XYZ file of C-alpha atoms in Angstrom:
544
model
C -0.405 -0.180 -0.288
C 2.893 2.387 1.273
C 4.821 1.445 -2.712
C 1.378 1.585 -4.288
C 1.007 5.811 -2.634
C 4.540 6.430 -3.261
C 4.122 6.077 -6.871
C 1.092 7.723 -7.280
C 2.069 10.115 -5.782
C 5.602 10.845 -6.964
C 4.077 9.991 -10.794
C 4.748 13.215 -13.087
C 1.806 12.539 -15.032
C -0.386 11.675 -11.639
C 1.017 15.057 -10.081
C -0.067 16.985 -12.761
C -3.060 16.169 -13.916
C -4.326 16.292 -10.137
C -3.202 19.421 -10.407
C -5.111 19.834 -13.113
C -8.415 18.741 -11.681
C -8.036 21.021 -8.555
C -7.239 24.309 -11.299
C -10.538 23.663 -12.751
C -12.455 22.780 -10.359
C -11.977 25.612 -8.255
C -11.804 27.943 -10.818
C -15.442 26.128 -11.909
C -16.114 26.552 -8.268
C -15.444 29.858 -7.504
C -16.796 31.110 -10.786
C -20.366 28.986 -9.616
C -19.608 30.561 -5.949
C -19.685 33.543 -6.909
C -22.414 33.714 -9.462
C -24.206 32.606 -6.629
C -22.871 34.454 -4.591
C -24.135 37.398 -6.710
C -27.719 36.327 -7.352
C -28.261 35.814 -3.219
C -26.768 39.619 -2.410
C -29.229 40.919 -5.202
C -32.286 38.997 -3.628
C -31.615 40.066 -0.639
C -31.419 43.381 -2.124
C -34.484 43.321 -3.481
C -36.508 41.995 -0.849
C -35.260 44.721 1.116
C -36.757 47.365 -1.976
C -39.739 44.974 -2.253
C -39.900 46.328 1.975
C -39.391 49.707 1.682
C -42.268 49.312 -1.100
C -44.237 48.102 1.133
C -43.416 50.039 3.996
C -44.501 52.665 1.495
C -47.644 51.702 0.078
C -49.237 50.128 3.917
C -47.918 52.472 6.365
C -47.072 56.111 4.891
C -50.933 57.254 5.500
C -51.492 55.533 8.644
C -48.485 57.432 10.034
C -49.430 60.555 8.731
C -52.772 60.420 10.757
C -51.233 59.848 13.235
C -48.944 62.732 13.107
C -51.132 64.663 12.346
C -53.728 64.020 15.329
C -50.361 63.519 17.621
C -51.142 59.638 19.152
C -48.158 58.723 20.024
C -49.064 55.375 21.142
C -50.568 54.260 17.668
C -46.932 56.006 16.326
C -45.096 53.747 19.054
C -46.852 50.942 17.789
C -46.094 51.134 14.633
C -42.785 52.153 14.869
C -42.192 49.202 17.269
C -44.045 46.843 13.833
C -41.740 48.135 10.957
C -38.412 48.113 13.236
C -39.909 43.827 13.168
C -39.355 43.944 9.782
C -36.801 41.464 8.131
C -33.323 43.705 7.631
C -34.439 46.252 9.014
C -32.286 48.229 11.891
C -33.426 51.650 12.261
C -36.955 54.338 12.213
C -36.726 57.523 12.697
C -40.428 59.706 11.988
C -40.342 63.583 12.611
C -42.701 65.464 12.727
C -43.059 69.361 11.771
C -42.536 70.923 15.489
C -39.374 68.988 16.331
C -40.654 66.337 17.629
C -38.893 62.593 16.656
C -39.684 58.830 17.391
C -36.976 55.994 17.072
C -36.904 52.503 16.983
C -33.153 50.351 16.536
C -30.081 51.702 16.107
C -28.621 54.028 13.891
C -25.157 52.605 11.497
C -22.635 55.175 9.973
C -21.732 52.060 7.059
C -23.168 48.605 4.941
C -26.623 49.861 5.082
C -29.525 50.763 2.541
C -31.247 54.162 3.517
C -34.693 55.921 2.347
C -36.978 58.960 3.186
C -40.236 59.424 3.035
C -42.840 62.327 3.262
C -45.553 61.959 5.982
C -48.191 63.682 3.586
C -51.711 64.510 5.401
C -54.417 64.314 3.157
C -57.571 66.293 4.042
C -58.703 69.252 1.929
C -55.656 69.377 0.587
C -52.331 67.698 0.178
C -50.225 68.858 3.928
C -46.100 67.584 5.122
C -46.875 66.373 8.530
C -42.583 65.483 9.042
C -41.205 62.750 7.465
C -40.114 58.400 7.398
C -36.685 57.330 7.902
C -35.675 54.002 7.031
C -32.179 52.096 7.390
C -31.859 48.464 5.891
C -28.422 47.085 7.512
C -26.079 45.100 5.585
C -23.933 43.776 7.305
C -26.564 41.023 8.098
C -26.581 40.146 4.143
C -22.577 39.947 3.821
C -22.922 37.514 7.600
C -25.434 34.888 5.607
C -23.375 35.246 2.040
C -20.253 34.711 3.708
C -21.598 31.602 6.113
C -22.965 30.561 2.589
C -19.734 31.063 0.368
C -17.441 28.710 3.360
C -20.248 25.908 3.041
C -20.377 26.462 -0.604
C -16.395 26.882 -1.115
C -15.446 23.813 1.487
C -18.160 21.131 0.349
C -16.456 21.489 -3.219
C -12.996 21.826 -2.496
C -14.124 18.380 -0.397
C -15.625 17.049 -4.218
C -12.596 17.957 -6.079
C -10.321 16.428 -4.172
C -12.308 13.145 -3.792
C -12.671 13.153 -7.777
C -8.756 13.951 -8.133
C -8.174 11.345 -6.140
C -10.041 9.144 -7.655
C -8.822 10.255 -11.188
C -5.019 10.231 -10.059
C -6.228 6.416 -8.980
C -7.905 5.514 -12.334
C -5.114 7.155 -15.106
C -2.194 5.228 -12.425
C -4.270 1.912 -12.583
C -4.241 2.300 -16.752
C -1.520 4.865 -17.584
C 0.807 5.815 -15.267
C 2.133 2.243 -13.925
C 2.013 0.713 -17.907
C 4.554 4.356 -18.889
C 6.588 3.504 -16.300
C 6.467 -0.624 -17.281
C 7.573 0.647 -20.745
C 10.499 2.716 -19.376
C 12.175 0.237 -17.659
C 11.632 -1.699 -20.998
C 13.386 0.364 -22.706
C 15.877 0.832 -20.555
C 16.574 -2.662 -20.300
C 16.928 -3.067 -24.026
C 20.391 -3.749 -25.406
C 20.333 -5.738 -29.377
C 23.905 -7.170 -27.464
C 21.230 -9.076 -25.499
C 18.542 -12.037 -26.193
C 14.947 -10.629 -27.562
C 12.798 -10.314 -24.400
C 8.742 -9.587 -25.333
C 6.916 -6.684 -24.227
C 3.783 -7.874 -22.514
C 1.121 -6.090 -19.609
C -0.261 -7.863 -16.984
C -4.055 -7.208 -18.202
C -5.496 -8.811 -20.893
C -7.937 -6.450 -22.444
C -7.137 -5.223 -26.164
C -6.419 -1.308 -25.700
C -4.117 1.162 -26.883
C -0.779 -0.131 -24.524
C -1.160 -3.954 -26.121
C -0.822 -2.035 -29.879
C 2.357 0.166 -28.033
C 3.137 -3.305 -26.555
C 3.052 -5.146 -30.069
C 4.083 -2.021 -32.399
C 7.393 -1.699 -29.616
C 8.069 -5.940 -30.019
C 7.547 -5.624 -34.440
C 9.546 -2.483 -34.255
C 12.712 -4.417 -32.389
C 12.165 -7.738 -34.390
C 13.198 -4.675 -36.976
C 15.574 -3.127 -35.571
C 17.589 -6.845 -34.820
C 17.231 -7.775 -38.135
C 18.642 -4.257 -39.199
C 20.697 -4.739 -36.764
C 22.508 -7.861 -37.645
C 22.037 -6.495 -41.623
C 24.522 -3.816 -40.657
C 26.624 -6.168 -38.892
C 27.162 -8.395 -42.287
C 27.423 -4.933 -43.874
C 30.619 -3.548 -41.822
C 32.515 -7.159 -42.019
C 32.168 -6.796 -45.445
C 32.683 -3.151 -45.615
C 36.168 -4.102 -43.640
C 36.921 -6.576 -46.234
C 36.116 -4.302 -48.840
C 37.983 -2.012 -47.545
C 40.843 -4.163 -47.366
C 40.335 -5.474 -50.961
C 40.348 -1.737 -51.615
C 43.776 -1.295 -49.667
C 45.421 -3.653 -52.052
C 44.431 -2.872 -55.331
C 44.683 0.586 -54.210
C 48.518 -0.747 -53.655
C 48.343 -2.770 -57.113
C 47.499 0.087 -58.736
C 50.188 2.519 -57.725
C 53.086 -0.469 -58.395
C 50.451 -0.263 -61.838
C 50.785 4.288 -61.969
C 54.352 3.872 -60.951
C 54.982 1.102 -64.251
C 52.717 3.512 -66.462
C 54.709 6.509 -65.751
C 57.995 4.798 -66.360
C 56.350 3.315 -69.676
C 55.120 6.349 -70.999
C 57.698 8.428 -69.757
C 59.809 6.067 -72.235
C 57.369 6.741 -74.679
C 57.387 10.298 -74.403
C 61.346 10.260 -75.762
C 60.524 7.943 -78.769
C 57.394 10.622 -79.465
C 59.531 13.250 -79.312
C 62.383 11.405 -81.107
C 59.616 10.944 -83.680
C 58.052 14.370 -83.760
C 61.863 15.372 -84.236
C 62.431 13.025 -87.432
C 58.691 14.417 -88.161
C 59.526 17.576 -88.703
C 62.665 17.540 -90.317
C 60.868 14.848 -92.893
C 58.336 18.118 -92.922
C 61.175 20.392 -93.622
C 62.108 18.190 -96.830
C 58.115 17.970 -97.736
C 57.871 21.784 -98.177
C 60.934 22.481 -99.499
C 60.142 20.083 -102.252
C 56.694 21.136 -102.349
C 58.549 24.902 -103.206
C 60.463 23.236 -105.542
C 57.664 21.639 -106.669
C 55.385 24.875 -107.261
C 58.608 27.133 -107.881
C 59.149 23.993 -110.923
C 55.700 24.652 -111.632
C 56.058 27.446 -111.801
C 58.767 27.898 -114.283
C 57.426 25.543 -116.491
C 54.277 27.560 -116.856
C 56.440 29.998 -117.508
C 59.206 28.688 -119.794
C 55.709 27.148 -121.729
C 54.500 30.699 -122.501
C 58.103 32.219 -123.640
C 59.025 28.779 -124.861
C 56.520 29.447 -127.668
C 57.035 33.286 -128.618
C 60.746 32.355 -129.079
C 60.066 29.050 -131.369
C 58.491 30.943 -133.213
C 60.767 33.832 -133.703
C 63.648 30.600 -134.564
C 61.741 29.287 -137.121
C 60.688 32.570 -139.066
C 64.698 33.335 -138.089
C 65.498 30.605 -139.828
C 63.124 30.650 -142.784
C 64.951 34.491 -143.179
C 68.169 32.626 -143.539
C 66.555 30.891 -145.993
C 64.675 33.193 -148.135
C 68.113 35.293 -148.026
C 70.142 32.587 -149.467
C 67.629 32.532 -151.729
C 67.396 36.183 -152.493
C 71.504 36.301 -152.758
C 71.084 33.231 -155.455
C 68.250 35.143 -156.927
C 70.881 38.135 -157.724
C 73.192 36.007 -158.972
C 71.524 35.022 -161.330
C 70.763 35.970 -164.934
C 67.506 35.020 -165.194
C 66.474 37.260 -162.097
C 63.872 38.115 -162.327
C 61.738 41.851 -160.265
C 58.805 39.368 -159.012
C 60.612 36.550 -157.460
C 62.477 38.898 -155.846
C 59.420 41.319 -154.557
C 57.512 37.509 -153.150
C 61.068 36.412 -151.359
C 61.400 40.124 -149.983
C 57.951 39.389 -148.859
C 58.220 36.625 -147.490
C 60.948 37.629 -145.136
C 58.781 40.962 -144.222
C 56.622 38.182 -143.367
C 59.032 36.206 -141.345
C 60.699 39.885 -139.941
C 56.555 41.379 -138.716
C 56.396 36.785 -137.201
C 59.136 37.535 -135.452
C 58.890 41.172 -134.245
C 55.534 39.989 -132.928
C 56.115 37.205 -130.263
C 59.186 39.187 -129.368
C 56.738 42.125 -128.326
C 54.190 38.876 -126.903
C 56.958 37.114 -124.592
C 58.463 41.121 -123.827
C 54.886 41.902 -122.452
C 54.636 38.246 -120.828
C 58.429 39.297 -118.595
C 57.137 42.047 -118.052
C 53.891 41.607 -116.490
C 55.437 38.826 -114.634
C 58.343 40.716 -113.764
C 57.380 44.630 -113.096
C 53.997 44.929 -112.442
C 53.972 43.805 -108.783
C 56.742 45.602 -107.481
C 55.295 48.776 -108.454
C 51.960 48.557 -107.156
C 52.689 46.281 -103.705
C 54.314 49.030 -102.986
C 51.493 52.122 -103.190
C 50.407 53.268 -100.179
C 47.299 52.558 -98.579
C 43.834 55.386 -100.109
C 40.672 56.602 -98.841
C 38.130 56.121 -101.148
C 34.207 55.883 -101.803
C 33.964 51.383 -102.364
C 30.250 51.997 -104.301
C 32.501 54.639 -107.113
C 35.310 53.097 -107.637
C 32.848 49.377 -108.086
C 31.371 51.884 -110.824
C 34.027 52.665 -112.506
C 35.763 49.280 -112.967
C 32.212 47.975 -114.523
C 32.316 51.595 -116.614
C 36.059 50.399 -117.985
C 35.260 46.508 -118.726
C 32.204 47.500 -120.142
C 34.185 49.708 -122.478
C 36.931 47.125 -123.112
C 34.721 44.544 -123.951
C 31.910 46.794 -125.883
C 30.049 45.665 -128.236
C 28.970 42.858 -125.937
C 26.365 43.403 -123.809
C 26.080 42.759 -119.744
C 23.593 44.328 -117.192
C 25.600 44.781 -114.029
C 23.605 45.838 -111.152
C 24.961 46.344 -107.595
C 23.836 46.678 -103.420
C 26.346 49.169 -102.096
C 25.623 51.374 -99.410
C 26.552 54.714 -100.751
C 28.690 56.317 -97.676
C 31.049 53.076 -97.285
C 34.011 54.192 -97.535
C 36.926 51.837 -97.095
C 41.033 52.482 -96.582
C 42.955 49.467 -98.786
C 45.342 48.967 -101.621
C 42.961 50.736 -104.654
C 44.638 49.499 -107.661
C 45.137 46.102 -106.338
C 41.137 46.187 -104.998
C 40.721 47.001 -109.061
C 43.114 44.407 -110.215
C 40.423 41.970 -107.933
C 37.390 42.908 -109.363
C 38.388 43.754 -112.792
C 39.821 40.230 -113.157
C 37.390 38.492 -111.881
C 34.440 40.412 -114.213
C 36.752 40.038 -117.418
C 36.693 36.472 -116.623
C 33.150 36.604 -116.367
C 32.892 37.902 -119.477
C 35.162 36.228 -121.428
C 33.699 32.743 -119.996
C 31.172 32.886 -118.461
C 28.100 33.870 -121.353
C 28.918 32.470 -124.506
C 25.268 31.264 -125.801
C 23.152 33.087 -122.461
C 21.546 35.458 -124.689
C 19.771 37.873 -121.139
C 23.574 37.795 -119.410
C 23.510 38.935 -115.871
C 25.890 40.155 -113.280
C 24.513 41.428 -109.708
C 27.482 43.125 -106.807
C 26.441 42.906 -103.322
C 29.090 44.653 -101.075
C 27.923 44.212 -96.916
C 30.396 44.599 -93.545
C 30.929 41.451 -91.446
C 33.033 41.794 -88.078
C 35.488 44.285 -89.251
C 35.581 42.584 -92.964
C 34.232 44.390 -96.438
C 33.152 41.072 -98.276
C 32.187 41.865 -102.442
C 29.701 39.152 -103.336
C 30.572 39.221 -107.518
C 27.392 36.956 -109.073
C 26.595 36.114 -112.489
C 23.821 33.620 -114.316
C 26.430 32.086 -116.950
C 27.769 28.707 -117.512
C 28.786 26.706 -115.088
C 32.858 26.222 -113.902
C 33.314 22.503 -113.945
C 35.032 21.294 -110.765
C 38.554 20.693 -112.618
C 38.892 23.665 -113.754
C 38.038 24.944 -110.221
C 40.256 23.481 -108.849
C 43.115 25.108 -110.691
C 42.074 28.488 -111.792
C 43.932 30.438 -109.027
C 46.908 28.454 -110.045
C 49.369 30.760 -112.576
C 48.977 29.839 -115.743
C 46.435 27.733 -116.165
C 44.120 28.790 -118.684
C 41.276 26.582 -120.527
C 41.762 29.351 -124.080
C 45.519 28.844 -124.548
C 44.185 28.016 -127.833
C 42.876 31.735 -127.888
C 46.014 33.839 -126.779
C 44.967 32.870 -122.886
C 48.277 33.122 -120.719
C 46.319 31.719 -117.330
C 47.291 34.968 -115.137
C 44.248 36.517 -114.714
C 42.690 34.542 -111.075
C 46.109 34.564 -110.138
C 46.927 37.386 -109.771
C 43.258 38.271 -108.446
C 43.969 35.590 -105.811
C 47.635 37.173 -105.278
C 46.333 40.448 -104.995
C 43.823 39.784 -102.836
C 46.171 38.118 -100.165
C 48.655 41.260 -100.090
C 45.250 43.151 -99.566
C 45.168 40.845 -96.317
C 41.946 39.421 -97.545
C 40.720 36.107 -99.281
C 38.994 34.485 -102.895
C 36.704 32.738 -102.523
C 34.400 30.400 -105.167
C 30.616 29.064 -105.018
C 29.651 27.003 -107.985
C 26.055 28.012 -107.330
C 24.726 31.710 -107.056
C 21.072 33.466 -106.192
C 21.534 34.680 -110.249
C 22.215 30.849 -111.380
C 25.873 30.330 -112.486
C 28.907 30.541 -110.603
C 30.020 33.328 -107.888
C 32.862 34.389 -105.902
C 33.486 36.403 -102.550
C 36.119 39.066 -102.071
C 37.064 39.537 -98.682
C 39.485 42.257 -97.357
C 39.810 44.035 -93.643
C 37.810 47.348 -93.542
C 41.332 49.339 -92.822
C 44.040 47.873 -94.034
C 47.087 47.451 -91.993
C 50.935 48.525 -93.980
C 51.452 45.419 -96.533
C 54.499 43.567 -95.521
C 57.774 42.528 -97.792
C 56.558 39.052 -99.717
C 59.396 39.537 -102.560
C 57.573 35.649 -103.600
C 54.284 36.784 -104.616
C 53.654 38.011 -107.801
C 50.467 40.423 -109.210
C 49.084 40.804 -112.933
C 47.312 43.909 -113.822
C 47.258 42.927 -117.945
C 43.932 40.868 -119.598
C 42.601 38.022 -118.501
C 42.602 34.154 -119.920
């Protein structure tokens, strides 16, 4: 019993529950007591007010008549009767002459007082005196106090009894189970055998559900713990394997680094050999390009020189024939004139071919030296393109080509004017020469725009397409498809080299919006000073 009482009183939940019940019951008791006492107080005050009203209705006329006739025995009898009324503690009557009749004891505080005028009614209303009635509230206060003590005491006893009973029920149904649950949880250890939680009662209440949940959870935790132990062992084994693999990896890395170092040395040696081979190939390419250039130049010069040699040989023969004819006795003027005419034709053929060879050499050698060192100038691009178009149309007159352009009239360019004239003029002349054979409505369109500080000039035409085998070689020196018509193959090659000198480029597109081929010339918006490079040649003569 003592153990039960100790557990009951030391239970934190029980103490909190009991304190909450006591405080709540005390509050409810206090509120209901105040309300009840307030109602009782209002009832007592109302009863006094009814007593005052009864005196006013019943006794005032009788007292006024007694004072009118000054019947003291009747006045005293009435005062004594009024003083016997409940809660009335003091009665006082004064007449007009100053005479006073009293009953009871007058009090200064905790009273309810009321004063009535005594009116005697005869033929008129005459005031004969004043009635003063006093009721003592202390009697009401004492009665209310005793009643409050009784109510509070009874409710306190009832509250403590109810709280004690509830506390007992809480301990019986909740607290002892929670205590057992806490003790069981303190004893739980994953290293000890599993011991299920069971409560003494057999009811399937919430604690039974809690016990089942805890037992299930403990079994799951033990299973998870076993898995964790297995994972820990596996992880330990994996770490040991990892250490072995790391050692093996470090040995492999060291071996790999050694092999990479050796291979790097071999690659450096191979690279050195490749660089030397590259230098040899570059020199070979240079010699091959130079050989092709010399071969082309030799071929172009060999033709007029061969003709000159043949003509000179023919002249020697004609001179010998003329000498024989002059020393002959049968010489006639007609034969002499025939020989001289043939000699004159041979001389004219020699002069023409020597002139052609000289012109070719001058184009190849001297023109670049005259143009590449010219200073850059600022000019209006549209005006300059119009001048190139006009001069080209005059040169190829009467051949008619409709040339239109889309160029900003305010676009100013700083570049080498003669080199740009040579590039555009050679491309347009090449179109006049090759593109419009069999084309009636010949058209060329020139479009210029700025893209990332570069001027792009597109030269389109609606002429014949250029075969791929020709397009692959058309920028090479001395490559021409009209050699039998006097073409020498320096037009587009000169334009390509001129574009290089103005730090630009020429691109070829096989198809343009007009339907024919298109050349795109790109060069800087503002040209920097040209570098000295004697390996580039320029031609500003006729294209092939």
